[in-house]
Short mmCIF file of C-alpha atoms in Angstrom, two decimals:
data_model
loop_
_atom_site.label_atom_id
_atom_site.label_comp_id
_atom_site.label_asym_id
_atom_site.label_seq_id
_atom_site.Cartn_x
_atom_site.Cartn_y
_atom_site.Cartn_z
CA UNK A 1 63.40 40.69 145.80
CA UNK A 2 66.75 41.97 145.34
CA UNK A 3 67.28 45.94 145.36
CA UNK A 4 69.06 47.43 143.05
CA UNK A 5 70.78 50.38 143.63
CA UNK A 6 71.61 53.18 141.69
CA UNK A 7 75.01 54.27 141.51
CA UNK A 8 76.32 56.83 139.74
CA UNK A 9 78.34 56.83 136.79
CA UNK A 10 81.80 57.66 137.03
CA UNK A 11 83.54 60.15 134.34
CA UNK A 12 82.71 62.58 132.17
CA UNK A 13 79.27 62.71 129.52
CA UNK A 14 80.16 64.25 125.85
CA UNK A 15 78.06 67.17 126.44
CA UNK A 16 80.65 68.34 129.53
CA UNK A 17 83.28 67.38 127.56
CA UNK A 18 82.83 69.46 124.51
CA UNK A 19 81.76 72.48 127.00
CA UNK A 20 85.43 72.23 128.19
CA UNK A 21 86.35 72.39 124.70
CA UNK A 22 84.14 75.15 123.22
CA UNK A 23 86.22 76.98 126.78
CA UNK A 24 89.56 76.30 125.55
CA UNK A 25 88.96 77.12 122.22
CA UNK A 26 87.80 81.05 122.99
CA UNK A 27 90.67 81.41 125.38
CA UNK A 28 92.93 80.31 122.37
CA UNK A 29 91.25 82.42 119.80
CA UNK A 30 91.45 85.29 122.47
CA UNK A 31 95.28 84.31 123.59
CA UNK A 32 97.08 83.01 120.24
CA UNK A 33 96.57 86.97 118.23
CA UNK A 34 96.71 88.78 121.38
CA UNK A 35 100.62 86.77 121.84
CA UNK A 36 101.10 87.52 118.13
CA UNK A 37 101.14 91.20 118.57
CA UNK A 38 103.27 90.93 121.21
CA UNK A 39 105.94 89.41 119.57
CA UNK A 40 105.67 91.60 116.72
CA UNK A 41 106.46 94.41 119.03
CA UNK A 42 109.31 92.74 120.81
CA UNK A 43 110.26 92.51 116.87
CA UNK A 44 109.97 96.12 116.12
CA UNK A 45 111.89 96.95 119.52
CA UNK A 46 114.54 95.01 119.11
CA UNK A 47 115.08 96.77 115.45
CA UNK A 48 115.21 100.13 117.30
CA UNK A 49 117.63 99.05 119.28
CA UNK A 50 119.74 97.57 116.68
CA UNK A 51 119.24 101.07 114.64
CA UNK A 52 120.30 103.22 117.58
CA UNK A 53 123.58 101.10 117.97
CA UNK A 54 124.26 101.61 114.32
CA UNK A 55 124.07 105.04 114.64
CA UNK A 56 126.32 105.15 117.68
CA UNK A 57 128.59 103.55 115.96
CA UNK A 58 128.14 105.66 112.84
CA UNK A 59 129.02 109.12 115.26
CA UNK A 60 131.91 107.02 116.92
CA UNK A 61 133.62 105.66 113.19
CA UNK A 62 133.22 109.60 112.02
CA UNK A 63 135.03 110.73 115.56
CA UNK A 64 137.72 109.07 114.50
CA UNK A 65 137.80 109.11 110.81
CA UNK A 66 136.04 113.13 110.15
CA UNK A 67 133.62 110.93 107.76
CA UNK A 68 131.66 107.78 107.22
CA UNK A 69 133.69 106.28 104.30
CA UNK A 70 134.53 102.69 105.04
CA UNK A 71 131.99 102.42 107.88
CA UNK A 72 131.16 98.28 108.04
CA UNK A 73 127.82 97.13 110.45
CA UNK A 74 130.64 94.32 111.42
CA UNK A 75 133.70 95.22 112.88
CA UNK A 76 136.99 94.51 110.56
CA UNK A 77 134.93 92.26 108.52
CA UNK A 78 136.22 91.50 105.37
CA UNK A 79 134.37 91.95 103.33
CA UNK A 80 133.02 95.16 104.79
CA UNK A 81 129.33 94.36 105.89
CA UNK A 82 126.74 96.99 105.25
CA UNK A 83 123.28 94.56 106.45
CA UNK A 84 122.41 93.49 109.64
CA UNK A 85 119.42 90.61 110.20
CA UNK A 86 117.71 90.11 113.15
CA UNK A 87 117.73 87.53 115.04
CA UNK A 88 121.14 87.92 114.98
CA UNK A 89 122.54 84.39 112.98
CA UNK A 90 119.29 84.02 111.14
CA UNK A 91 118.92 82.90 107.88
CA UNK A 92 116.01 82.76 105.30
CA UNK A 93 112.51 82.47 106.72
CA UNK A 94 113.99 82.89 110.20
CA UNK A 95 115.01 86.63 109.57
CA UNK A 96 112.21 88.89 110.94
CA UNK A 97 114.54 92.78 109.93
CA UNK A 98 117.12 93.43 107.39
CA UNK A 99 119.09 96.72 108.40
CA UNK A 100 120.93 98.30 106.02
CA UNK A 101 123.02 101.29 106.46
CA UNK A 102 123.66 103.28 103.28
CA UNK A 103 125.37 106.48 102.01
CA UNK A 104 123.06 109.59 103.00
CA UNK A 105 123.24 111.60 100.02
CA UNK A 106 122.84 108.58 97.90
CA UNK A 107 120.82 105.81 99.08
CA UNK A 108 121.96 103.15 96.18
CA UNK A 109 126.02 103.18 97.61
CA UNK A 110 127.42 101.50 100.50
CA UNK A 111 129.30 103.53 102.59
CA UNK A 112 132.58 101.54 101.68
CA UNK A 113 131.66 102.07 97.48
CA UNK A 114 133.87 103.92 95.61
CA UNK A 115 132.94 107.78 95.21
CA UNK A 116 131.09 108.04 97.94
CA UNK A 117 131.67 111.03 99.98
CA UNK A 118 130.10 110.10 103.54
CA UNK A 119 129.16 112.99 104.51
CA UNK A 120 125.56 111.25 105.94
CA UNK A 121 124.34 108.38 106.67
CA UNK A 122 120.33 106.31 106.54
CA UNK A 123 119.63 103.07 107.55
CA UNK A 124 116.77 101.33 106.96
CA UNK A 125 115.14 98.44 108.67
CA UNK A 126 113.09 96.57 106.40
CA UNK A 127 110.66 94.11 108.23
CA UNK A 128 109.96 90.54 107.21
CA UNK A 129 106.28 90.54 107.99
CA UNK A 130 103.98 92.86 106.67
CA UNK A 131 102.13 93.31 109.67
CA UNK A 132 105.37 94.31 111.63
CA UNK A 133 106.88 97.94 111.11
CA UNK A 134 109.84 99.21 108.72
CA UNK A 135 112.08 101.82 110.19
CA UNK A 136 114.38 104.96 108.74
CA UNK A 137 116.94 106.74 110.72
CA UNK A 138 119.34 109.07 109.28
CA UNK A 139 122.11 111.47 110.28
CA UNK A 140 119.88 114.58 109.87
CA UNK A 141 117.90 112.89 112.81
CA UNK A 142 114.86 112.56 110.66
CA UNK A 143 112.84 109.09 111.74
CA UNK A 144 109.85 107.35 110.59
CA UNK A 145 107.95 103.91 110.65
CA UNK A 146 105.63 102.14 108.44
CA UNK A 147 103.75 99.22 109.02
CA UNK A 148 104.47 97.03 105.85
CA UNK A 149 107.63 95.69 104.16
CA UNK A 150 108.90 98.80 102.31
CA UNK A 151 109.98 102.04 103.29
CA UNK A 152 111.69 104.61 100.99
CA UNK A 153 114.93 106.15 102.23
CA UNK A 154 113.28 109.80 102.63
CA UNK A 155 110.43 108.47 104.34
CA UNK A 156 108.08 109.18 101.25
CA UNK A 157 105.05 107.31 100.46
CA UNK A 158 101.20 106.57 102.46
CA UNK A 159 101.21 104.96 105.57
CA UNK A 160 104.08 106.79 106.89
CA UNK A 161 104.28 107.84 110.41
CA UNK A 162 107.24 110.13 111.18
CA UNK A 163 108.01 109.41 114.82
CA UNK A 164 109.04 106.08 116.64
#
């Protein structure tokens, strides 16, 4: 009689197989939002930053000039510039914060439009993504976020916080 032996089989059943999977996938639904929020905030940070250089250069361009009248967000740029987009380059979808930098004691003129005295300043950062945070800074030194698209120039409005 011949004996058989039993040998075992080599690879993987389906049942270990979708284990592994049913593994990965919780780690992804765990990782992917957790990632999310941390690019947001990279986002937001990287707005601050952008506003705090604006305003730097805001004090700097009055230094020199006793006023912010013909203040540009890009040096000798012609025509004078008053938006900034982050990333830096970006263009439609891409843009995650449009900064704008506007006349303090009235929000609808440029700093370069005719009439305006530039006596103040406010910029806004508006974000992209609702979920991300809007920004106001203005030469008073008042400040405040909100998380959603839209924020008025004098911080006004629900769902404002007034620090950042």
């Amino acid at each position: 009689m011949l004996s058989r032996r039993l040998t075992p089989s080599q690879g993987f059943t389906l049942i270990e197989l979708l284990i592994v999977v049913v593994i990965i996938a919780i780690f992804a639904a765990i990782a992917i939002p957790s990632y999310q929020v941390y690019a947001r905030r990279a986002q937001a940070s990287q707005a601050q930053q952008e506003i705090q250089r604006l305003a730097t250069e805001l004090e700097k361009h009055k230094s020199r000039n006793f006023n912010y009248v013909d203040f540009s967000t890009i040096a000798n740029a012609s025509p004078k510039s008053d938006v900034v987009t982050l990333p830096t380059g970006a263009t439609g979808a891409g843009i995650q914060y449009t900064i704008t930098v506007r006349d303090g004691d009235d929000p609808t003129k440029t700093l370069f439009a005719n009439g305006v005295n530039g006596k103040s300043w406010v910029i806004t950062a508006q974000a992209a993504n609702a979920k991300n945070w809007s920004f106001v800074l203005n030469s008073n030194g008042m400040r405040c976020k909100r998380q959603d698209t839209t924020i008025a120039f004098d911080c006004s409005g629900s769902g404002v916080e007034q620090t950042w």
